Coordinates of C-alpha atoms and ligand atoms in Angstrom, one line a residue:
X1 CA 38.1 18.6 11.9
X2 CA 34.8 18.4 10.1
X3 CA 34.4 18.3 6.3
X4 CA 31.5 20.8 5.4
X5 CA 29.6 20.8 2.3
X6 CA 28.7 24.2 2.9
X7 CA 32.4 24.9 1.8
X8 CA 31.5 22.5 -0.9
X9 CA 33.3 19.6 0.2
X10 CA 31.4 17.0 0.4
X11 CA 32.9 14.0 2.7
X12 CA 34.0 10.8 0.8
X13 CA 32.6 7.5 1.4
X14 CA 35.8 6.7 2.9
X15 CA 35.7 9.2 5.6
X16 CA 31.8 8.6 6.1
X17 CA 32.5 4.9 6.4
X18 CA 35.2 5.7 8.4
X19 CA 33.1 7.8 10.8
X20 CA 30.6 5.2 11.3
X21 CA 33.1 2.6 12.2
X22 CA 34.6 4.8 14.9
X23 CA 31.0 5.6 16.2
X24 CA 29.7 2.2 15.9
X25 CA 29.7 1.6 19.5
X26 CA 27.6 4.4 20.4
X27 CA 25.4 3.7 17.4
X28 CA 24.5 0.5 19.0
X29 CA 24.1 2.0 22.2
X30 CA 21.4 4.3 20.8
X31 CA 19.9 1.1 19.0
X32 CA 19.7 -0.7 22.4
X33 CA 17.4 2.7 23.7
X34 CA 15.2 2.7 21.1
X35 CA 14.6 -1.4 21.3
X36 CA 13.8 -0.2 25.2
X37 CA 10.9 1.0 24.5
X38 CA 7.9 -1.6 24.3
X39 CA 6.3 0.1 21.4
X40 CA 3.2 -3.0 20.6
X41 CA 1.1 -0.9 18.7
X42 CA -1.9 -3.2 18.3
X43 CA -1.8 -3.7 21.9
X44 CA -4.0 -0.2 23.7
X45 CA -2.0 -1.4 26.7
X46 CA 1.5 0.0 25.5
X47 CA -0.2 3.5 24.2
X48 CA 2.0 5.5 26.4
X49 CA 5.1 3.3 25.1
X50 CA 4.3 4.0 21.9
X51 CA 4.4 7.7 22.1
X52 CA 7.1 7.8 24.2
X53 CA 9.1 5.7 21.4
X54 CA 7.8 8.4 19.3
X55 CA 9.1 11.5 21.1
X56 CA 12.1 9.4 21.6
X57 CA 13.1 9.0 17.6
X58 CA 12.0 13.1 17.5
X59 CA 14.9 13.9 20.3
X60 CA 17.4 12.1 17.9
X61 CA 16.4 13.5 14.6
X62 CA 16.5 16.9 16.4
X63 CA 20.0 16.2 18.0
X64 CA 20.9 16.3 14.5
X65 CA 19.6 19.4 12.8
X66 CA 15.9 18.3 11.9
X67 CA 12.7 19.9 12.2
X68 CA 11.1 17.2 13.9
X69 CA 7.4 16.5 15.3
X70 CA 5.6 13.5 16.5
X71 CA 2.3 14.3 14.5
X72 CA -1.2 13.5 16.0
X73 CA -3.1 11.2 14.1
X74 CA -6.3 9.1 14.3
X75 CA -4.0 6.4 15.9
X76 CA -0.3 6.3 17.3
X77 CA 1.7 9.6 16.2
X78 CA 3.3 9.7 12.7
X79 CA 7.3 11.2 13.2
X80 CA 8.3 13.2 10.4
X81 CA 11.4 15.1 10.2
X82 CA 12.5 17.3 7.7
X83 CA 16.3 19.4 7.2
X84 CA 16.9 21.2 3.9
X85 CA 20.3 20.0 3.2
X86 CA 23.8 22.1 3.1
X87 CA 25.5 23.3 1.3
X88 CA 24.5 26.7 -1.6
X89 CA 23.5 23.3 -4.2
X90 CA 21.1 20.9 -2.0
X91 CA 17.8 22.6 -3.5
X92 CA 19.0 21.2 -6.8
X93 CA 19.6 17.9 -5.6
X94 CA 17.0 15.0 -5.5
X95 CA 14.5 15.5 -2.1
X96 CA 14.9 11.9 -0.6
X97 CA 11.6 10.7 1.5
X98 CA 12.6 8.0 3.8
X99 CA 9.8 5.6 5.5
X100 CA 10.4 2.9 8.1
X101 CA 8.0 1.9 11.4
X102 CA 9.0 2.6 15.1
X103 CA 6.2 0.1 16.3
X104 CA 6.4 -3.8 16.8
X105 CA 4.9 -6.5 16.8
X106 CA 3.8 -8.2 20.2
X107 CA 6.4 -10.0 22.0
X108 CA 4.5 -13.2 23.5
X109 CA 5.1 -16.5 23.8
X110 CA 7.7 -14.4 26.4
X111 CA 8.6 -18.0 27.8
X112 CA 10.5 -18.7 24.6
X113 CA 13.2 -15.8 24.7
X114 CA 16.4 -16.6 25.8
X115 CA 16.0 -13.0 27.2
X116 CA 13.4 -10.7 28.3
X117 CA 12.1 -9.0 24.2
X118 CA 12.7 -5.6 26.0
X119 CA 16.2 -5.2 27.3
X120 CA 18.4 -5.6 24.1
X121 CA 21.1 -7.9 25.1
X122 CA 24.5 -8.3 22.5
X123 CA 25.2 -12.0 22.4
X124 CA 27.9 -14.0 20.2
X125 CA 26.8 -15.8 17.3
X126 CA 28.3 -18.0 14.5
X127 CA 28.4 -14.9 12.6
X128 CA 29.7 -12.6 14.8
X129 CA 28.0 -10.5 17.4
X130 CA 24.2 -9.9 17.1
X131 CA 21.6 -7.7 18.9
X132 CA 17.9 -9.6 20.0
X133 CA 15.4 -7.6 20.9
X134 CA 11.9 -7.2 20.1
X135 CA 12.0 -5.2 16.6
X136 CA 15.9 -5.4 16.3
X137 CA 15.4 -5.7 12.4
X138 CA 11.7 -5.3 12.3
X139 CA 12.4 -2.4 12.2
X140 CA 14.1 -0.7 14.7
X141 CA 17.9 -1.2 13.3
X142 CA 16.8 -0.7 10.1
X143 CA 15.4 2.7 11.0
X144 CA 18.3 3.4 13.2
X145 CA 20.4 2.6 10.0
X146 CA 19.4 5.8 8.2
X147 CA 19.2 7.9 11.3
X148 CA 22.7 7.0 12.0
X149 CA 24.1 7.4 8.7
X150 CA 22.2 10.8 8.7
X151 CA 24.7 11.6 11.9
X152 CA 27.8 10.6 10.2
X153 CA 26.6 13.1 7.4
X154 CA 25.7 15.6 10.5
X155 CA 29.0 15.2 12.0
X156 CA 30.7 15.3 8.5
X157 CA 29.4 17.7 6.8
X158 CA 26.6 19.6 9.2
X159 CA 23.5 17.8 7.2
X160 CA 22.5 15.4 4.7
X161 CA 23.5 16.8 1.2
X162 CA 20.2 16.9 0.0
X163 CA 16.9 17.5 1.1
X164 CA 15.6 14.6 3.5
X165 CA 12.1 13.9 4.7
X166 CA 11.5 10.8 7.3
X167 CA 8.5 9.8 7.6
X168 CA 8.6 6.9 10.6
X169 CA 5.1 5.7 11.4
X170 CA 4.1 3.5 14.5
X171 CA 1.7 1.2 13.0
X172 CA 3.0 -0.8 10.6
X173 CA 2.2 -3.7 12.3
X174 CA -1.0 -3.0 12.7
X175 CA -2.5 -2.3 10.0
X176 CA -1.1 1.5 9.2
X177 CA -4.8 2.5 9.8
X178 CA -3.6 6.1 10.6
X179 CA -1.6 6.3 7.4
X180 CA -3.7 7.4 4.5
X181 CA -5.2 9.6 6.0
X182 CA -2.5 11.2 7.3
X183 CA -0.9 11.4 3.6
X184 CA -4.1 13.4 2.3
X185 CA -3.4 15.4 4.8
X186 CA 0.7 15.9 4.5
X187 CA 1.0 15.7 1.3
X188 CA 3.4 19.4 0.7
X189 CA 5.5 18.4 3.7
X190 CA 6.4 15.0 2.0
X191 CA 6.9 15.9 -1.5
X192 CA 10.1 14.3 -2.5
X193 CA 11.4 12.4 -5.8
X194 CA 11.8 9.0 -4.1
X195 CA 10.7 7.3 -1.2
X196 CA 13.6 5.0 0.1
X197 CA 11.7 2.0 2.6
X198 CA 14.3 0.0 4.7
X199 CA 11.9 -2.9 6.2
X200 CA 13.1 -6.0 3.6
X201 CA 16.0 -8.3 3.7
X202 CA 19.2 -8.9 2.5
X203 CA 19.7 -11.8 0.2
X204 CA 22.6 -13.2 2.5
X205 CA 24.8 -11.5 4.8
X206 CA 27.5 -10.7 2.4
X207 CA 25.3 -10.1 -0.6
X208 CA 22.9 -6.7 -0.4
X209 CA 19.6 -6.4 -2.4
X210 CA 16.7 -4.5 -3.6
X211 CA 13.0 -5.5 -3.3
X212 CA 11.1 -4.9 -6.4
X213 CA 8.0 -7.0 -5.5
X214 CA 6.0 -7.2 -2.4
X215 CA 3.1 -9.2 -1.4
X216 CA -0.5 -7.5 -0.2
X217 CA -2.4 -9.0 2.2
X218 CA -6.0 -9.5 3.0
X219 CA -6.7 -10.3 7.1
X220 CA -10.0 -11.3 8.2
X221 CA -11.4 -12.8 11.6
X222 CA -14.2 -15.1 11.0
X223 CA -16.0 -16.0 14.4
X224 CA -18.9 -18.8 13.9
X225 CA -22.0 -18.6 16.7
X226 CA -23.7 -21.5 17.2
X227 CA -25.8 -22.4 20.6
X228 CA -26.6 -19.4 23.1
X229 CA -24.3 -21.0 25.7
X230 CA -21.7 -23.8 26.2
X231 CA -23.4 -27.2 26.4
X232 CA -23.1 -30.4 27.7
X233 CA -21.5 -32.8 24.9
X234 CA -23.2 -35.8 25.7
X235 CA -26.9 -34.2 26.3
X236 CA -26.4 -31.9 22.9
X237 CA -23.5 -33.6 20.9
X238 CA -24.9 -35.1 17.8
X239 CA -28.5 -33.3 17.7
X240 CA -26.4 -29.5 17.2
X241 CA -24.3 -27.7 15.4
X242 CA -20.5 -27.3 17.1
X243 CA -18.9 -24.0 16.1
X244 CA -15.8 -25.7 16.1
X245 CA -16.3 -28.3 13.7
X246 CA -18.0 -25.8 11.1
X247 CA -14.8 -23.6 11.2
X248 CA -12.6 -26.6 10.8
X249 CA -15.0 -27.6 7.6
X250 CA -14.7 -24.3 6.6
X251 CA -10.8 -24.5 6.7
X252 CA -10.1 -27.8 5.1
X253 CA -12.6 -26.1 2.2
X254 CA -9.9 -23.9 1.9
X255 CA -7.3 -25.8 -0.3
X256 CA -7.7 -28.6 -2.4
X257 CA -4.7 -31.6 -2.8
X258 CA -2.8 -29.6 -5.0
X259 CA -2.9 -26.7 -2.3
X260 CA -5.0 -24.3 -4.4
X261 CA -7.3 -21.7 -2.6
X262 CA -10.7 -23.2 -3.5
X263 CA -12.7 -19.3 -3.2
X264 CA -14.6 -19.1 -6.1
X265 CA -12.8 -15.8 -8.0
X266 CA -9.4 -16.1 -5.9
X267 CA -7.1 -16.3 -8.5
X268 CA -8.7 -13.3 -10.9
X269 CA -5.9 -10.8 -11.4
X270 CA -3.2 -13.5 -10.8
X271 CA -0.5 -13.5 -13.2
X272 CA 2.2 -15.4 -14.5
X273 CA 5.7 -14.4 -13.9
X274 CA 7.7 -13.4 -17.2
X275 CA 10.1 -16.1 -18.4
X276 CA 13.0 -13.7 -18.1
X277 CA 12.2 -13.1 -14.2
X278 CA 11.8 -16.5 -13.5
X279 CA 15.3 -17.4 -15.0
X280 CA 16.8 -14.3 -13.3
X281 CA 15.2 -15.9 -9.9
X282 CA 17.2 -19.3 -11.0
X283 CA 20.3 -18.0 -11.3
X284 CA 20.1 -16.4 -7.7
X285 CA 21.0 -19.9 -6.6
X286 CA 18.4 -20.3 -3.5
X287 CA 19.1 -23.0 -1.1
X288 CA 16.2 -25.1 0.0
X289 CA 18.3 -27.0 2.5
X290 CA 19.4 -23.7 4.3
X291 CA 16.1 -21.8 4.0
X292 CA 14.2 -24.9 5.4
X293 CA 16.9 -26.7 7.4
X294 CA 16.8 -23.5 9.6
X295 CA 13.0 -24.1 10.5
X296 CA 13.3 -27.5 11.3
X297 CA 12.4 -28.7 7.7
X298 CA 13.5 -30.7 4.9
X299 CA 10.8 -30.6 2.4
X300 CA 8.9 -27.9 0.9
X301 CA 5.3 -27.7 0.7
X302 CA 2.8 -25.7 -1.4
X303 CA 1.5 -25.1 -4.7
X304 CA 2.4 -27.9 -6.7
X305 CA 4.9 -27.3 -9.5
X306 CA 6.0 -24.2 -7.9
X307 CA 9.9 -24.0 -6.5
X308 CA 10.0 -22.2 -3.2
X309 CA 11.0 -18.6 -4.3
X310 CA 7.7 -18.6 -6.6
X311 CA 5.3 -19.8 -3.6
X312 CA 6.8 -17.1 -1.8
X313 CA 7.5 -13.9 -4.0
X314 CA 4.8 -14.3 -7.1
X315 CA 1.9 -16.8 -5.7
X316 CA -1.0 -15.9 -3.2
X317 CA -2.1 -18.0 -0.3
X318 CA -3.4 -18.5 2.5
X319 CA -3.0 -19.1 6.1
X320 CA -4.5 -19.1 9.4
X321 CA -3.0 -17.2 11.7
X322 CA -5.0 -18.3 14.9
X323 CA -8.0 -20.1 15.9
X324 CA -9.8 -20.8 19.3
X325 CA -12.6 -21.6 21.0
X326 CA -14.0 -24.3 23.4
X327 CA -11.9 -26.1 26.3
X328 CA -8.4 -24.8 26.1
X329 CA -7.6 -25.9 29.8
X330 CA -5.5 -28.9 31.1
X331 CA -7.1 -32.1 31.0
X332 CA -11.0 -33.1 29.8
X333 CA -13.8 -30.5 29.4
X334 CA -16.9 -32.5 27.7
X335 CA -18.6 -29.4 25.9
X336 CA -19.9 -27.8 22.6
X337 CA -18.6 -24.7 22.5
X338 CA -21.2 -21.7 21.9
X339 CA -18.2 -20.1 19.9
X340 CA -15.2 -20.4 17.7
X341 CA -13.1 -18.5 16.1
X342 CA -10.0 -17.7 13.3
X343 CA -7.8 -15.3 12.1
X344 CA -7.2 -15.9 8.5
X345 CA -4.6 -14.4 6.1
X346 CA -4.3 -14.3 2.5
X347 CA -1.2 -12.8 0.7
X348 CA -1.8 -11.0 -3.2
X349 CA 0.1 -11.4 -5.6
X350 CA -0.3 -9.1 -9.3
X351 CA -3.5 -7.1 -9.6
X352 CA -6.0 -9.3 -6.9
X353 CA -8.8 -7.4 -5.7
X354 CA -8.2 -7.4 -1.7
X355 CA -12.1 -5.9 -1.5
X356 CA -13.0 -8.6 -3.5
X357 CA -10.9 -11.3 -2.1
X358 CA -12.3 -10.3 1.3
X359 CA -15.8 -10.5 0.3
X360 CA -15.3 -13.8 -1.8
X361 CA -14.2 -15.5 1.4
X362 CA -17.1 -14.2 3.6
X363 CA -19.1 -15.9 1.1
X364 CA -17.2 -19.0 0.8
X365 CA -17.8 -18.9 4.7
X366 CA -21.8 -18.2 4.7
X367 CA -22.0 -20.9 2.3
X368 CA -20.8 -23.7 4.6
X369 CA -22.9 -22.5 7.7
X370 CA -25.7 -25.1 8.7
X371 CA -28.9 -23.8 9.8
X372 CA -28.4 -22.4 13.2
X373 CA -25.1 -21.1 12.8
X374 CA -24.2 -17.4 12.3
X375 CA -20.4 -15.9 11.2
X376 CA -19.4 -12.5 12.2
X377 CA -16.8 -11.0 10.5
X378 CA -13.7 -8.1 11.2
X379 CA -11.7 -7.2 8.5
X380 CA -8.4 -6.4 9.9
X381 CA -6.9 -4.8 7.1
X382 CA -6.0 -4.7 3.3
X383 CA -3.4 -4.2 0.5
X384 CA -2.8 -5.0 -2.9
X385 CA 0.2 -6.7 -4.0
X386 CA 3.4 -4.2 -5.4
X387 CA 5.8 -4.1 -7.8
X388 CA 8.2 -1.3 -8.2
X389 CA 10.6 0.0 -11.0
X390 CA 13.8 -2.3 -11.5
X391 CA 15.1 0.4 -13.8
X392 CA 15.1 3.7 -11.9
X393 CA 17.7 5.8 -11.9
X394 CA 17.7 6.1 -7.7
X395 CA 17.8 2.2 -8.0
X396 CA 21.4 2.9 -10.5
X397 CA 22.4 5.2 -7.7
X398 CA 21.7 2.7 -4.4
X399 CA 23.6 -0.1 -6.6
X400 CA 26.7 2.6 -6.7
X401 CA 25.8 3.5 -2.6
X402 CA 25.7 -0.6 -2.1
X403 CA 28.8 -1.9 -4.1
X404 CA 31.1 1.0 -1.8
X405 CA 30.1 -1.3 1.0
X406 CA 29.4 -4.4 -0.1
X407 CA 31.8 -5.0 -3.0
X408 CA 29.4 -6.1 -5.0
X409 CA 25.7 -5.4 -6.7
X410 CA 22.6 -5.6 -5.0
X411 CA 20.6 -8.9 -7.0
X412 CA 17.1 -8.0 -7.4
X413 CA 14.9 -9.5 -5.3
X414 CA 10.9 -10.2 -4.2
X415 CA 9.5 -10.7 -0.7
X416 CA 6.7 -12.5 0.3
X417 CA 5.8 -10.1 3.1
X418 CA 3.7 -6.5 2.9
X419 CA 4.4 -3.4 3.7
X420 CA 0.9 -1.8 3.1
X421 CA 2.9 2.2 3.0
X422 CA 4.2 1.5 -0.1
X423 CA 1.3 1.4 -2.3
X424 CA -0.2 4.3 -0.2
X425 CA 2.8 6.3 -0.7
X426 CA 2.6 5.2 -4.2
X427 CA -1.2 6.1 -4.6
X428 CA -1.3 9.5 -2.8
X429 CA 2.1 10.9 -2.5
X430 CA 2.4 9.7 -6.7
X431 CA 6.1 8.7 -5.7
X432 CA 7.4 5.6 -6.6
X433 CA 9.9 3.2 -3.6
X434 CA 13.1 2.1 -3.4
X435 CA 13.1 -1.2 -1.0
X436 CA 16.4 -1.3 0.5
X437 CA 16.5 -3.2 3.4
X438 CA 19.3 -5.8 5.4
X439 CA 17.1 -8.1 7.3
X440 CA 18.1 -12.2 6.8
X441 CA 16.2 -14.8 6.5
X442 CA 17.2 -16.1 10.3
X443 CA 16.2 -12.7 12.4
X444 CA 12.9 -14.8 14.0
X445 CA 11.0 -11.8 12.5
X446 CA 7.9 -11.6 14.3
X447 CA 8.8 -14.8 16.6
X448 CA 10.5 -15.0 19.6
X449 CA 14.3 -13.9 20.0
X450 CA 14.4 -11.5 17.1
X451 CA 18.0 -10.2 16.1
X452 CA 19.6 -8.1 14.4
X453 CA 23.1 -9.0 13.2
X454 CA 25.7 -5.9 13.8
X455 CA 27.2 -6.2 10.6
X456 CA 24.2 -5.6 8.8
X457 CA 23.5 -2.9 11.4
X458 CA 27.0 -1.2 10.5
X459 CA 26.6 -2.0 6.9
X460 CA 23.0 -0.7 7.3
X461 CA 24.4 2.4 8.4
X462 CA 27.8 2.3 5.8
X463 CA 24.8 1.9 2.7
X464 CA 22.4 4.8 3.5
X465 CA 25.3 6.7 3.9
X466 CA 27.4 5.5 0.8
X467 CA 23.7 5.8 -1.3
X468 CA 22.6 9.4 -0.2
X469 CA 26.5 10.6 -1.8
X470 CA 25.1 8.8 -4.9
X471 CA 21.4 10.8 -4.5
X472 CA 23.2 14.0 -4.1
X473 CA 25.0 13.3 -6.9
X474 CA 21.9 12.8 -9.6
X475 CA 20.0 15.9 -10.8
X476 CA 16.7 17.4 -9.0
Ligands
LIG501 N1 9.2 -5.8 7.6 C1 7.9 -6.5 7.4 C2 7.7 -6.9 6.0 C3 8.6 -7.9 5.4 C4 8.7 -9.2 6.0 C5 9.4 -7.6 4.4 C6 9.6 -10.1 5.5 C7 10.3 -8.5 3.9 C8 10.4 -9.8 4.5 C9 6.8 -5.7 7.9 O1 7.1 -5.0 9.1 C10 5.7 -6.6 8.2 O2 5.8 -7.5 9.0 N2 4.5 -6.3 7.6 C11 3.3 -7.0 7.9 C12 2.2 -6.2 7.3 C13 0.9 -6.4 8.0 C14 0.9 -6.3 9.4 C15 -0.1 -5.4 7.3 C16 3.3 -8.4 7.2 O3 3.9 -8.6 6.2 O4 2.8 -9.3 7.8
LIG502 ZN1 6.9 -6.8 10.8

């Protein structure tokens, strides 16, 4: 028999739990679907994936009661859903805005997956049983976390008990070009008093947490022309300019010995984390055996005098994320390359300028050019650094929704990656984030053989379901 808050009985988080554990099968199921679909969005050559992932996540959210569209953009369709609430009180409760990503990232080098990135495959691991799939945590099972815990308030209690928005966009990882735009443009439809983002990390599998700072990220391509054509490296070598050996000046320029970004102007905005954070961060107890002895690693390295969790969560950086150009082949090609070119990275920290961050390094590029040379440039992207609330009273209520499951507090928590929505949500929707995601440290985001473990998908589940009771239960 269902529980209905329309007779104004709201299910417990007992029952709800309850409900999800007897559905968890078919919740995984569902999962495997949705991790089906190749949904690349930065590759033109999964466009119809993408969509179809789209209309996919729409069929689900309408299964349960929501008014749901895939919504034309400029770029891949932006899902939103929207369903009222039951019961005669949900207009007076809280409107809850919930944001996640159905797109992924590309899945090559395929050769290193123990299985094909596309057809999820349940495998046994020293913590149990675990999901790998191309977007299994990033962000597929995280999305499928709220959706799921939305159906064990559907079956329940007919609906959420409050008004919920998802907004789910397919672009994340690429750059959420689409997104602005589409916010100017949706703003009425997404009015809400708190956008809850499930796209971070746990702290460890047992222990949940909330993100309160992310990173921003400037991403540039820099491609150096030198000769109009290959050339002959004995005939030309010596009396030109190689391509490749500017960019590689241009990259060792980029850090001194202490591994400090040398662009004039990087650090402006930079600022020192308060003493109270910092201590908070020491009592979290990080392990830099595990973190590293996962990768292969036993030392750190980075800016000096910095432990690990500050190069990661409160400094900027940055990395090249690819770089090409001349003979790639097997064996000896003698040759100058006419061409060469990187993809560069820098993550923000504080109040860094990414427009001026961007143009600084342009600069820092044209200045190491030798006559004959030319740099073209494509800015892939920008987004300042964030920091949200650690006060909020939605934050008061997730640590209620979390401790149900968990048995404990969420600790507090920064990330070193972006998630560029959540200052544009910030900015235009004037709504401030609460980052509450269940990723670890291990999934292989982004790399090959991505997982999800299914206790964090369950718990996933158990937490958005166990928080939304605590949203209901704060005043509008
Ligand atoms: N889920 C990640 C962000 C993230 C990574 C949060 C690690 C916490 C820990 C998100 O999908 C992502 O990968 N973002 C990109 C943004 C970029 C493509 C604009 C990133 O951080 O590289
Ligand atoms: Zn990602």
């Amino acid at each position: 028999m269902s529980h209905d808050t329309r007779s104004g009985n709201a299910p417990t988080t007992q029952l709800l739990l309850a409900e999800i554990d007897r559905a968890f099968d078919a919740s995984t199921a569902r999962l495997s679907e949705f991790l089906r679909i190749p949904s690349v969005s930065t590759d033109p050559a999964f466009d119809g994936e993408t969509r179809r992932c789209a209309d996919w996540l729409v069929g689900q959210l309408r299964e349960l009661g929501f008014v749901a569209e895939a919504a034309k953009t400029i770029g891949h369709p932006m899902v939103v859903a929207h369903h009222a609430g039951v019961g005669p009180d949900a207009t007076k409760r809280p409107r809850i805005l919930y944001y996640g990503h159905y797109d992924v990232q590309p899945a090559d080098p395929l050769e290193l997956w123990a299985s094909p990135p596309f057809e999820p495959t349940v495998v046994d691991g020293p913590r149990g049983k675990r999901i790998v799939a191309r977007g299994a945590v990033d962000d597929k099972g995280q999305v499928m976390g709220i959706v799921e815990a939305l159906r064990a308030w559907h079956t329940l209690a007919g609906g959420p008990p409050c008004p919920v928005t998802l907004m789910i966009e397919g672009e994340e990882e690429s750059g959420s070009r689409s997104l602005e735009p589409f916010l100017h443009g949706a703003k009425d439809r997404l009015a809400a008093d708190v956008c809850v983002v499930s796209d971070t990390g746990m702290w460890d599998i047992k222990t949940p947490a909330i993100t309160t700072r992310l990173r921003g990220l400037v991403y540039s391509e820099v491609t150096i022309h030198g000769p109009t054509r290959d050339l002959h490296s004995g005939m030309y070598g010596g009396a030109v300019p190689n391509p490749i050996n500017v960019l590689a000046r241009v990259v060792a320029d980029l850090h001194d010995a202490e591994r400090k970004v040398m662009i004039p102007g990087f650090y402006d905005g930079v600022s020192d984390v308060p003493a109270e954070t910092l201590a908070q961060w020491d009592s979290l107890g990080f392990s830099d055996a595990e973190f590293l002895g996962d990768i292969g690693l036993t030392e750190g390295f980075g800016e000096r005098g910095r432990t690990t969790i500050e190069r990661t969560w409160s400094r900027p950086t940055c990395d090249v994320n690819g770089i090409f150009g001349g003979y790639t082949g097997k064996g000896a090609k003698t040759v100058i390359a006419a061409h060469a070119t990187a993809k560069i990275s820098f993550r923000l920290v504080s109040k860094q300028d990414p427009e001026k961050i961007a143009a600084a390094f342009e600069a820092f590029v044209l200045a190491r050019l030798p006559a004959g040379c030319r740099a073209e440039f494509e800015r892939h992207g920008t987004n300042p650094a964030i920091e949200v609330s650690e006060t909020s009273r939605f934050l008061g209520a997730a640590d209620r929704g979390l401790r149900a499951v968990f048995a404990k507090s969420p600790l507090l928590i920064g990330s070193g990656g972006s998630i560029p929505a959540v200052g544009s949500i910030g900015r235009i929707l004037g709504m401030d984030s609460l980052l509450v995601g269940f990723g670890l440290d291990d999934d292989c985001v982004h790399s090959p053989n991505e997982k999800f473990e299914l206790e964090c998908y369950r718990n996933a589940i158990g937490s958005h379901a166990a928080m939304l009771s605590e949203f209901a239960a704060l005043s509008r």
